[in-house]
PDB file of C-alpha atoms in Angstrom:
ATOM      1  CA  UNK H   1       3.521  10.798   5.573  1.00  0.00           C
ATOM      2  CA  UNK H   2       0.569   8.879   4.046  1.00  0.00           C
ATOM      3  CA  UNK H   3       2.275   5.474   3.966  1.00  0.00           C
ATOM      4  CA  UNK H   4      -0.650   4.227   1.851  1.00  0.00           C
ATOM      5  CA  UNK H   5       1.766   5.634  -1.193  1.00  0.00           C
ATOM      6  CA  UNK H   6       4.882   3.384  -0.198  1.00  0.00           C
ATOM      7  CA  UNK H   7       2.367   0.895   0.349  1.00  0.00           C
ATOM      8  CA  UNK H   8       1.267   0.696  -3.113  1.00  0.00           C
ATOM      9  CA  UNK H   9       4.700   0.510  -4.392  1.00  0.00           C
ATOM     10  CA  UNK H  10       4.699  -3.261  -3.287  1.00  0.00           C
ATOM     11  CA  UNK H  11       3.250  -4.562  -6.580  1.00  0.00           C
ATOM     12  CA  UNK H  12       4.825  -7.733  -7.195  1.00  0.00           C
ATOM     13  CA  UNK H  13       4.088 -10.679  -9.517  1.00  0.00           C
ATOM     14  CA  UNK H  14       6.437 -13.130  -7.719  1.00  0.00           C
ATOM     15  CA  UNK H  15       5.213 -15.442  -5.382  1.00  0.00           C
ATOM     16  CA  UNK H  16       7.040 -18.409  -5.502  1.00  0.00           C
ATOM     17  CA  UNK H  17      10.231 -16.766  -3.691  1.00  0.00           C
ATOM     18  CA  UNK H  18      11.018 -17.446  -0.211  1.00  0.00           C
ATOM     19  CA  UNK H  19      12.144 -13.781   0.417  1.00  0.00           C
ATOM     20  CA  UNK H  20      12.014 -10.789  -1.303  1.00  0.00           C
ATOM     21  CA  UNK H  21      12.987  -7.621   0.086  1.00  0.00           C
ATOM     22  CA  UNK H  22      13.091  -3.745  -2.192  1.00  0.00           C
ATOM     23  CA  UNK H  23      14.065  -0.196  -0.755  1.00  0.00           C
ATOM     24  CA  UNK H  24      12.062   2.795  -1.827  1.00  0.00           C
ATOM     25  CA  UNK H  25      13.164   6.371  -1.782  1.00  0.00           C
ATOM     26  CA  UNK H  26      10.475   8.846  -1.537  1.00  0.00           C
ATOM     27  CA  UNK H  27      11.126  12.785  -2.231  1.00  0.00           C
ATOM     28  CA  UNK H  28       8.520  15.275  -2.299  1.00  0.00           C
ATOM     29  CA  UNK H  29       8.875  18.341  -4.286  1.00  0.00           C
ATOM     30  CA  UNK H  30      11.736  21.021  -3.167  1.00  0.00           C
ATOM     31  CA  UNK H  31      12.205  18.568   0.153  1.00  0.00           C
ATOM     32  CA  UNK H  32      14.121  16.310  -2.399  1.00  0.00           C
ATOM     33  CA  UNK H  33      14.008  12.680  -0.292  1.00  0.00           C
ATOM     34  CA  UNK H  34      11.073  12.967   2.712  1.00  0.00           C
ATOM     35  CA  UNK H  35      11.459   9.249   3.630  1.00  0.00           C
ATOM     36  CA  UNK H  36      12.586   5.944   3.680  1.00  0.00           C
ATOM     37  CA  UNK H  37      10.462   2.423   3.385  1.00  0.00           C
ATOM     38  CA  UNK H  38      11.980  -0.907   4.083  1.00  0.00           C
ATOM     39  CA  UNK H  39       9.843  -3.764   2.375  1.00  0.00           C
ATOM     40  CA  UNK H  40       9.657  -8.022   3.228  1.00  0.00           C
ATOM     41  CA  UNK H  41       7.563 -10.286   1.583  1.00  0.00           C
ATOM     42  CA  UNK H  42       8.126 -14.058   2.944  1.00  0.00           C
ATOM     43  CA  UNK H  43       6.461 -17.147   2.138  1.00  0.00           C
ATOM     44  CA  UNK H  44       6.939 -20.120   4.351  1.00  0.00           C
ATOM     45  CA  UNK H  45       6.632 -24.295   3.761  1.00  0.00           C
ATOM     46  CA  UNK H  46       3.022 -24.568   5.473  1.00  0.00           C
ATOM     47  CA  UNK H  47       1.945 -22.013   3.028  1.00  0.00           C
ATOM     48  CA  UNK H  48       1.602 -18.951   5.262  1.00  0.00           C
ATOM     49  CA  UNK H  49       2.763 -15.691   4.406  1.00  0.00           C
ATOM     50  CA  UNK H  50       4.040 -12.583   5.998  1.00  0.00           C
ATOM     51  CA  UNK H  51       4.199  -8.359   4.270  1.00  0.00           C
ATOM     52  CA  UNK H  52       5.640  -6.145   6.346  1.00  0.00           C
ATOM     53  CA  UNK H  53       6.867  -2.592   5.213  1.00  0.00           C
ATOM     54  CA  UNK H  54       8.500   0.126   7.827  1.00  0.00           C
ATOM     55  CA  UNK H  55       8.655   4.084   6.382  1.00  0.00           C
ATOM     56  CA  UNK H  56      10.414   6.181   8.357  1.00  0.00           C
ATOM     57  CA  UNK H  57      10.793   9.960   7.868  1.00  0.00           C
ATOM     58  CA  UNK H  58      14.114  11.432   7.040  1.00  0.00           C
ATOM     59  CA  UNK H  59      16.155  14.852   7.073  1.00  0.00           C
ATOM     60  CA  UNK H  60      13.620  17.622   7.244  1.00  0.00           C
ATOM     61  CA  UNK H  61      10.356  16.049   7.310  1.00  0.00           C
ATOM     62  CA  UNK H  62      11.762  13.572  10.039  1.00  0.00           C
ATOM     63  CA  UNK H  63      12.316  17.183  12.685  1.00  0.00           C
ATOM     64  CA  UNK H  64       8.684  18.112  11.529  1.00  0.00           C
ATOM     65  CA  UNK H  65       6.644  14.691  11.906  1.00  0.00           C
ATOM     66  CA  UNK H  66       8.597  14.422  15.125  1.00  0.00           C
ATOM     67  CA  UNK H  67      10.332  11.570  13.919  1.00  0.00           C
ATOM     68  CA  UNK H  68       7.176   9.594  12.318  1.00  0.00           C
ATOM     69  CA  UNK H  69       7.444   6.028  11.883  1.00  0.00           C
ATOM     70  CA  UNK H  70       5.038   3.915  10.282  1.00  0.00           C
ATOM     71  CA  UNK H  71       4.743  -0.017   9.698  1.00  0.00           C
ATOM     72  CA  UNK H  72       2.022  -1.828   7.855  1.00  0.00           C
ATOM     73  CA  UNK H  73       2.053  -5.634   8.180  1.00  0.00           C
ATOM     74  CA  UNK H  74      -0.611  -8.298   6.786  1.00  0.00           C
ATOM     75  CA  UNK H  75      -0.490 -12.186   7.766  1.00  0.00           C
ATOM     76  CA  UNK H  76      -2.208 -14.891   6.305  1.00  0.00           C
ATOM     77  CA  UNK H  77      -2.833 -18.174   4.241  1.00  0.00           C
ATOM     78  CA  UNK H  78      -1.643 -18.772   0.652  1.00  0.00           C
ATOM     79  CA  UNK H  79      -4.462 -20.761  -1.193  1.00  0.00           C
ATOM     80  CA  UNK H  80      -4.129 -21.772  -5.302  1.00  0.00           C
ATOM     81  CA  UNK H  81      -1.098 -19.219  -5.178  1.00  0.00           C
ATOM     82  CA  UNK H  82      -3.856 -16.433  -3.736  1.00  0.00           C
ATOM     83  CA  UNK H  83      -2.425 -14.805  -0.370  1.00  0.00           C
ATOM     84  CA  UNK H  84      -5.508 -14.231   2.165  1.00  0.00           C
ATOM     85  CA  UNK H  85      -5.125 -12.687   5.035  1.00  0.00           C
ATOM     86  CA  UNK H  86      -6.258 -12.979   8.219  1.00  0.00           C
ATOM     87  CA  UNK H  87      -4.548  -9.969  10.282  1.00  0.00           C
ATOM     88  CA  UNK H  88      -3.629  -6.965   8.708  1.00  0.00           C
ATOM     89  CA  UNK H  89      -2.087  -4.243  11.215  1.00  0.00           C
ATOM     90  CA  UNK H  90      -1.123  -1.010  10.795  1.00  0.00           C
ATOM     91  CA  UNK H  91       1.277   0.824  13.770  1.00  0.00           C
ATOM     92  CA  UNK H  92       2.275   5.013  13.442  1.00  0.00           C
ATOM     93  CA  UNK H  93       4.468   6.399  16.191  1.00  0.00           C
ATOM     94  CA  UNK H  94       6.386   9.145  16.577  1.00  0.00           C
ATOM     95  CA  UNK H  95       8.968  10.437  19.867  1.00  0.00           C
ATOM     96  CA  UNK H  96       5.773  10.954  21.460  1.00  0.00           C
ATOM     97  CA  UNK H  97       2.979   8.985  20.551  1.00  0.00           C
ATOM     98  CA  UNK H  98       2.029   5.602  19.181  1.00  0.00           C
ATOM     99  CA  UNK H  99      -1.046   3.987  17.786  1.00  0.00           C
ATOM    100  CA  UNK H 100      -2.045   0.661  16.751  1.00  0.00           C
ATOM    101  CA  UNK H 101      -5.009  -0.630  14.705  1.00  0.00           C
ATOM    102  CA  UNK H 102      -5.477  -4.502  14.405  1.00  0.00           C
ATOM    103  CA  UNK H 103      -7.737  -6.149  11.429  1.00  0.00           C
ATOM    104  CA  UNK H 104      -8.865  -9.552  12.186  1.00  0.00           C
ATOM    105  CA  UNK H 105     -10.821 -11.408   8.834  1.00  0.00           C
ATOM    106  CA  UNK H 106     -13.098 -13.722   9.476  1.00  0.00           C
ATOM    107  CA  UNK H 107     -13.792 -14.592   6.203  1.00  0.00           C
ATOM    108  CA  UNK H 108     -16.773 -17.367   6.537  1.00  0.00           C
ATOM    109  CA  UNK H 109     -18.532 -14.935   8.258  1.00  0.00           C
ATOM    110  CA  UNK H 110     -17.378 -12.002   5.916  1.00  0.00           C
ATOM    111  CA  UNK H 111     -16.189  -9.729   8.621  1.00  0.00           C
ATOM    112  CA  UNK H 112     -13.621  -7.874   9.911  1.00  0.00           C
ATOM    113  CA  UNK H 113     -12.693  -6.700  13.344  1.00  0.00           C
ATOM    114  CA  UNK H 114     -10.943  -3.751  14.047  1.00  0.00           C
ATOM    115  CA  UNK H 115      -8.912  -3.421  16.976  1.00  0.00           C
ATOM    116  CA  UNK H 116      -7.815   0.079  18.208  1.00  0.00           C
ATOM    117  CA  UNK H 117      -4.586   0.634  20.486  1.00  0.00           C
ATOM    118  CA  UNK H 118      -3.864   3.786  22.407  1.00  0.00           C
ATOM    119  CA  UNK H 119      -1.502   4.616  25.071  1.00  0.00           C
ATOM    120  CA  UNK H 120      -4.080   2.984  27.707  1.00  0.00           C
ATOM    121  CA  UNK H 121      -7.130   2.781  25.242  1.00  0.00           C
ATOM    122  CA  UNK H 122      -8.318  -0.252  23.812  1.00  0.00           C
ATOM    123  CA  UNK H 123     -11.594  -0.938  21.758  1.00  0.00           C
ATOM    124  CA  UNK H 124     -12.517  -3.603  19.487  1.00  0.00           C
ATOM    125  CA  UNK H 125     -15.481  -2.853  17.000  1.00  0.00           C
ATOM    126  CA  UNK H 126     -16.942  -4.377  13.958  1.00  0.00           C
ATOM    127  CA  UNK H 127     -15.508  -2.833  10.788  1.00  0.00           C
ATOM    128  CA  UNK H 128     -17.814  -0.866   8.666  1.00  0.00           C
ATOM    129  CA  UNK H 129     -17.300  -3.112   5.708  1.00  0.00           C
ATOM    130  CA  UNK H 130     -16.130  -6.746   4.830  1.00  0.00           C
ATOM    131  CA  UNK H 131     -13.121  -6.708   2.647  1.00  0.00           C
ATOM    132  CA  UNK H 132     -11.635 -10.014   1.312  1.00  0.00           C
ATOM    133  CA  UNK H 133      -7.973  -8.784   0.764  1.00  0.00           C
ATOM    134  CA  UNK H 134      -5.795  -6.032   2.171  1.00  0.00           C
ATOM    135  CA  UNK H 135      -3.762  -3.547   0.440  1.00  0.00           C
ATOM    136  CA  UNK H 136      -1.015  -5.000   0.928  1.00  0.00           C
ATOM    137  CA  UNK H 137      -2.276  -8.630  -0.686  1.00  0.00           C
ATOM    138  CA  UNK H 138      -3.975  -6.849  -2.711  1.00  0.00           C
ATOM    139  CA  UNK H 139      -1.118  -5.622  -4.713  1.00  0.00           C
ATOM    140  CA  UNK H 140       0.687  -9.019  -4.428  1.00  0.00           C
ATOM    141  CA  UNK H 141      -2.327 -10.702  -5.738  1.00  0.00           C
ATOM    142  CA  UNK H 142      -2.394  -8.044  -8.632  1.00  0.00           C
ATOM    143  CA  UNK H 143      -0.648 -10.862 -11.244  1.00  0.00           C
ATOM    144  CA  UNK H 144      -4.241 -12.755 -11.437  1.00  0.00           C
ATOM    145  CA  UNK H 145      -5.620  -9.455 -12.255  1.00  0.00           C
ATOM    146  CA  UNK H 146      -2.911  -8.521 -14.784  1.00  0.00           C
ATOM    147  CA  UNK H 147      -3.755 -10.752 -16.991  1.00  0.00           C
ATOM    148  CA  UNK H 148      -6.827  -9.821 -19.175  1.00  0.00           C
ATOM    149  CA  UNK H 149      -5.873  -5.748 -18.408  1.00  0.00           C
ATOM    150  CA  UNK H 150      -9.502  -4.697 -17.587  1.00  0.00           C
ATOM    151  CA  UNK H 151     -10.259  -1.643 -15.680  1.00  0.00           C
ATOM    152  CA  UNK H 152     -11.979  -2.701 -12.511  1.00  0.00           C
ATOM    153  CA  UNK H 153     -13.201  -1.449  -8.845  1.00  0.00           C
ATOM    154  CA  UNK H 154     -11.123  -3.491  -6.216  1.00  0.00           C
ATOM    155  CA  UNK H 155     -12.773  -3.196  -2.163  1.00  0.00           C
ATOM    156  CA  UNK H 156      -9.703  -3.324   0.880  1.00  0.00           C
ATOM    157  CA  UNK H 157      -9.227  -3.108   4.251  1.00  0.00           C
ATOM    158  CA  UNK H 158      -6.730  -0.582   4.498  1.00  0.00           C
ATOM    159  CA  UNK H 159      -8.290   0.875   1.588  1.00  0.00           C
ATOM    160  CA  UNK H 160     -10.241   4.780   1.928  1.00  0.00           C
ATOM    161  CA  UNK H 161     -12.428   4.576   5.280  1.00  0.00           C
ATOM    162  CA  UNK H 162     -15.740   4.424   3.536  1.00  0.00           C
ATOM    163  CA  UNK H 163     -15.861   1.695   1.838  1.00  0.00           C
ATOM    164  CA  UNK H 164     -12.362   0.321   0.803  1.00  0.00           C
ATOM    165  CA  UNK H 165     -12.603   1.444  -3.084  1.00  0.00           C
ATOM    166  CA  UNK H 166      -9.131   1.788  -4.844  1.00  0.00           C
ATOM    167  CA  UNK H 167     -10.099   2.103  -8.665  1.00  0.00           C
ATOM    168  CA  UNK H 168      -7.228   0.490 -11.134  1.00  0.00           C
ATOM    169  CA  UNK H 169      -7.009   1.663 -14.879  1.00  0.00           C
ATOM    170  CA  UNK H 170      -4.707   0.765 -17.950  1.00  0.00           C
ATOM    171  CA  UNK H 171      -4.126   3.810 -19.785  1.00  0.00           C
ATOM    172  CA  UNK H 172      -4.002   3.045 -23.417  1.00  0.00           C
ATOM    173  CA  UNK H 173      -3.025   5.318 -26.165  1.00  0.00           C
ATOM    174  CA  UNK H 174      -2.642   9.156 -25.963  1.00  0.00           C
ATOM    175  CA  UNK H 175      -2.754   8.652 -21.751  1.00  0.00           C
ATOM    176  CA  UNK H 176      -0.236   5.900 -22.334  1.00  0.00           C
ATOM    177  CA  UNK H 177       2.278   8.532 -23.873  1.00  0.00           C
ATOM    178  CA  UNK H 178       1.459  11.273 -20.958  1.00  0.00           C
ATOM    179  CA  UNK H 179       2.187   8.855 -18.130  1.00  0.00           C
ATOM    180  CA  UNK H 180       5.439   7.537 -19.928  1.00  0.00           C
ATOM    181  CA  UNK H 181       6.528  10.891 -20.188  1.00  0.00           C
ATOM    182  CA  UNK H 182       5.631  11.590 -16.509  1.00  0.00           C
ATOM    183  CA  UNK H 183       6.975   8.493 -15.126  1.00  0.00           C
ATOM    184  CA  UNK H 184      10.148   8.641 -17.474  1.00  0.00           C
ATOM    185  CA  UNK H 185      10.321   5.658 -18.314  1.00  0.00           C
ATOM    186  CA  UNK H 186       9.656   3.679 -21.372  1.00  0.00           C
ATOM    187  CA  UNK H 187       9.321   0.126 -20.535  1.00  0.00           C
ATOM    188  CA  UNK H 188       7.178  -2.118 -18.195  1.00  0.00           C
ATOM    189  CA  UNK H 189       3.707  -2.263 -17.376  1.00  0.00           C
ATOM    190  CA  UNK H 190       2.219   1.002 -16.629  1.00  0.00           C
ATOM    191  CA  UNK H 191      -1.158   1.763 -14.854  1.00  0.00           C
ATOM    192  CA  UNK H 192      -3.073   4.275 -12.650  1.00  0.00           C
ATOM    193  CA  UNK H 193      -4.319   3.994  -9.395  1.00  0.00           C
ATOM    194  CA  UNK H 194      -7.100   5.945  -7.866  1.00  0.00           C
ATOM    195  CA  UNK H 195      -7.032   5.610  -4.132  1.00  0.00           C
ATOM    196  CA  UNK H 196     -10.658   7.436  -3.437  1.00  0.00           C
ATOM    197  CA  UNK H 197      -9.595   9.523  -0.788  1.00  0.00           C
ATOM    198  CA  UNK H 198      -7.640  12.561   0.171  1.00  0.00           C
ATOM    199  CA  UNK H 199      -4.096  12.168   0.363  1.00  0.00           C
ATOM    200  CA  UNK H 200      -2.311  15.502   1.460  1.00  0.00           C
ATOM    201  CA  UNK H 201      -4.500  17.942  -1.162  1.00  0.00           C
ATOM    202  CA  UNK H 202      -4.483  15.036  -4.328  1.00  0.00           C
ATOM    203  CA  UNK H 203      -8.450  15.040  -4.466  1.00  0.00           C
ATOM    204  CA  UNK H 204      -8.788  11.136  -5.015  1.00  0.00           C
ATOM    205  CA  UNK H 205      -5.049  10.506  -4.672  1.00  0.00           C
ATOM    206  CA  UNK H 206      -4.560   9.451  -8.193  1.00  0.00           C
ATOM    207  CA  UNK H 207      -1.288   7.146  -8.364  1.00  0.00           C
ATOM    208  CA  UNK H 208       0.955   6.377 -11.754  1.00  0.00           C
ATOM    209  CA  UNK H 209       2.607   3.312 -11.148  1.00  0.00           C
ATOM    210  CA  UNK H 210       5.104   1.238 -13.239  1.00  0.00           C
ATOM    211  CA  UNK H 211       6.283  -2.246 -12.926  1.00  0.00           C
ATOM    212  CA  UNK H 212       9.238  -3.925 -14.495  1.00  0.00           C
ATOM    213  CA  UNK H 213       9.736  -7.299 -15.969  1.00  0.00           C
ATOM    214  CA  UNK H 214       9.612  -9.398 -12.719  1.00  0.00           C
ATOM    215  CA  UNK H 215       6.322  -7.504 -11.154  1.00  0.00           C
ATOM    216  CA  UNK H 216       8.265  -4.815  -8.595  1.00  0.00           C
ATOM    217  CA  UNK H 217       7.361  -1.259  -8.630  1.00  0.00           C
ATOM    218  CA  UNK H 218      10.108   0.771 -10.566  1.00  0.00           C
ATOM    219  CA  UNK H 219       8.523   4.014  -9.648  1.00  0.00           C
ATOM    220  CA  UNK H 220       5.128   5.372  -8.942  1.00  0.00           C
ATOM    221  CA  UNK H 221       4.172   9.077  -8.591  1.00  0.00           C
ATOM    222  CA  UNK H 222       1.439  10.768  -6.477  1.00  0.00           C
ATOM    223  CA  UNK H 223       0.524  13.590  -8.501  1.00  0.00           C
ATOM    224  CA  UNK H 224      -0.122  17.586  -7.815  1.00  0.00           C
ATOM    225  CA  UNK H 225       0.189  17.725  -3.899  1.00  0.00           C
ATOM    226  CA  UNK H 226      -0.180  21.150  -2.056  1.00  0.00           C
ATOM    227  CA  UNK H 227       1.774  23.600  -3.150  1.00  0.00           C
ATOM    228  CA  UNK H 228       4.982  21.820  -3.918  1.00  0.00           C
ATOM    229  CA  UNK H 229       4.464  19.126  -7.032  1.00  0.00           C
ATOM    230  CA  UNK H 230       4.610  15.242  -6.655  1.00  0.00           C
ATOM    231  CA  UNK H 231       5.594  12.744  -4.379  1.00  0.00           C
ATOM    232  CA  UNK H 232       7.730  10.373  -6.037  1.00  0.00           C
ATOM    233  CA  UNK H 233       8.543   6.846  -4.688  1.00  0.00           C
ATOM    234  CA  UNK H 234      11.504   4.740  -6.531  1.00  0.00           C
ATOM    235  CA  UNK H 235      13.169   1.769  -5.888  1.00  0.00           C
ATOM    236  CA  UNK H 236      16.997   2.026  -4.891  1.00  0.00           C
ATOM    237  CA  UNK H 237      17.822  -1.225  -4.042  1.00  0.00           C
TER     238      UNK H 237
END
């Protein structure tokens, strides 16, 4: 399961919480409900932060990904209400395997260190690009970027491998209607995400996304993957 999808269901506008916490549901075409991600997003007194998301496979897809488990976590500083982060990590394991990869910013340098975990394999490497947020801060920074609605370019570690590039667009009339209608739903903010890479067989993994009142994804849609339709991700609790 490309977690990148559950990932991007974080959106939030809220930062002055101590805690918040959201369930998302994610079926996948005639497999109904593929998977399960538990989301945290904590902010602490000495203004430090803490994301940390854990999908897990379920029913069918679980007995085919050999029980797949992945958990995305980014730590960091909050500065002017702006998270930054200085590790983001990203851990998939399954019954038989597990991997770990470790981003280290150093910001004043502008570069990031990747770390790679393996059973007994370790490596640590420059990354191939400097990246000033994470996807996961990213998305929880995305209220300064709500604001004047302009369709911009946004650069991430965690991001596609090349260069980080997730594209983010405001559909406006006629496109407005279409992704209502996908989406079903009616109010909110509503806008597209194109994640640049390959995600299952979506080209440039295009992602419709709503938000309600206070900032949280309602529902966001990966569309026309394989064979089978959409993956759909929606909050449940």
């Amino acid at each position: 399961m490309k977690t990148i999808v559950l990932a991007l269901a974080l959106l939030s506008q809220i930062l002055s919480a101590k805690v918040i916490s959201a369930t998302y549901e994610v079926s996948y075409g005639i497999f109904q409900t593929m998977g399960i991600a538990d989301a945290r997003f904590e902010t602490r007194e000495d203004d430090t932060y803490s994301i940390r998301i854990e999908a897990r496979t379920t029913g069918v897809a679980k007995f085919l990904t050999n029980n797949r488990i992945e958990t995305y976590e980014s730590h960091g500083h909050i500065i002017n209400g702006v998270l930054i982060p200085q590790k983001y990590i990203k851990i998939r394991r399954t019954d038989s395997k597990k991997t770990t990869k470790i981003y280290t910013f150093d910001h004043p340098n502008k570069t990031v260190w990747r770390e790679s975990i393996q059973s007994d394999e370790w490596d640590k490497v420059k990354n191939e690009f400097y990246a000033g947020e994470d996807v996961l801060t990213l998305f929880f920074n995305f209220k300064n970027y709500l604001k004047n609605r302009q369709d911009r370019a946004f650069y991430v570690i965690g991001g596609n491998r090349k260069d980080g590039r997730i594209d983010v667009t405001f559909p406006k009339g006629d496109s407005l209607k279409e992704m209502k209608e996908t989406l079903e739903l009616d109010g909110g903010d509503f806008l597209k995400v194109i994640l640049n890479d390959r995600i299952f067989s979506s080209a440039q993994g295009e992602l419709l996304i709503n938000l309600d009142s206070g900032g949280l994804c309602e529902k966001a849609i990966l569309e026309d993957v394989l064979l089978f339709g959409d993956i759909v991700g929606k909050r449940v609790r």
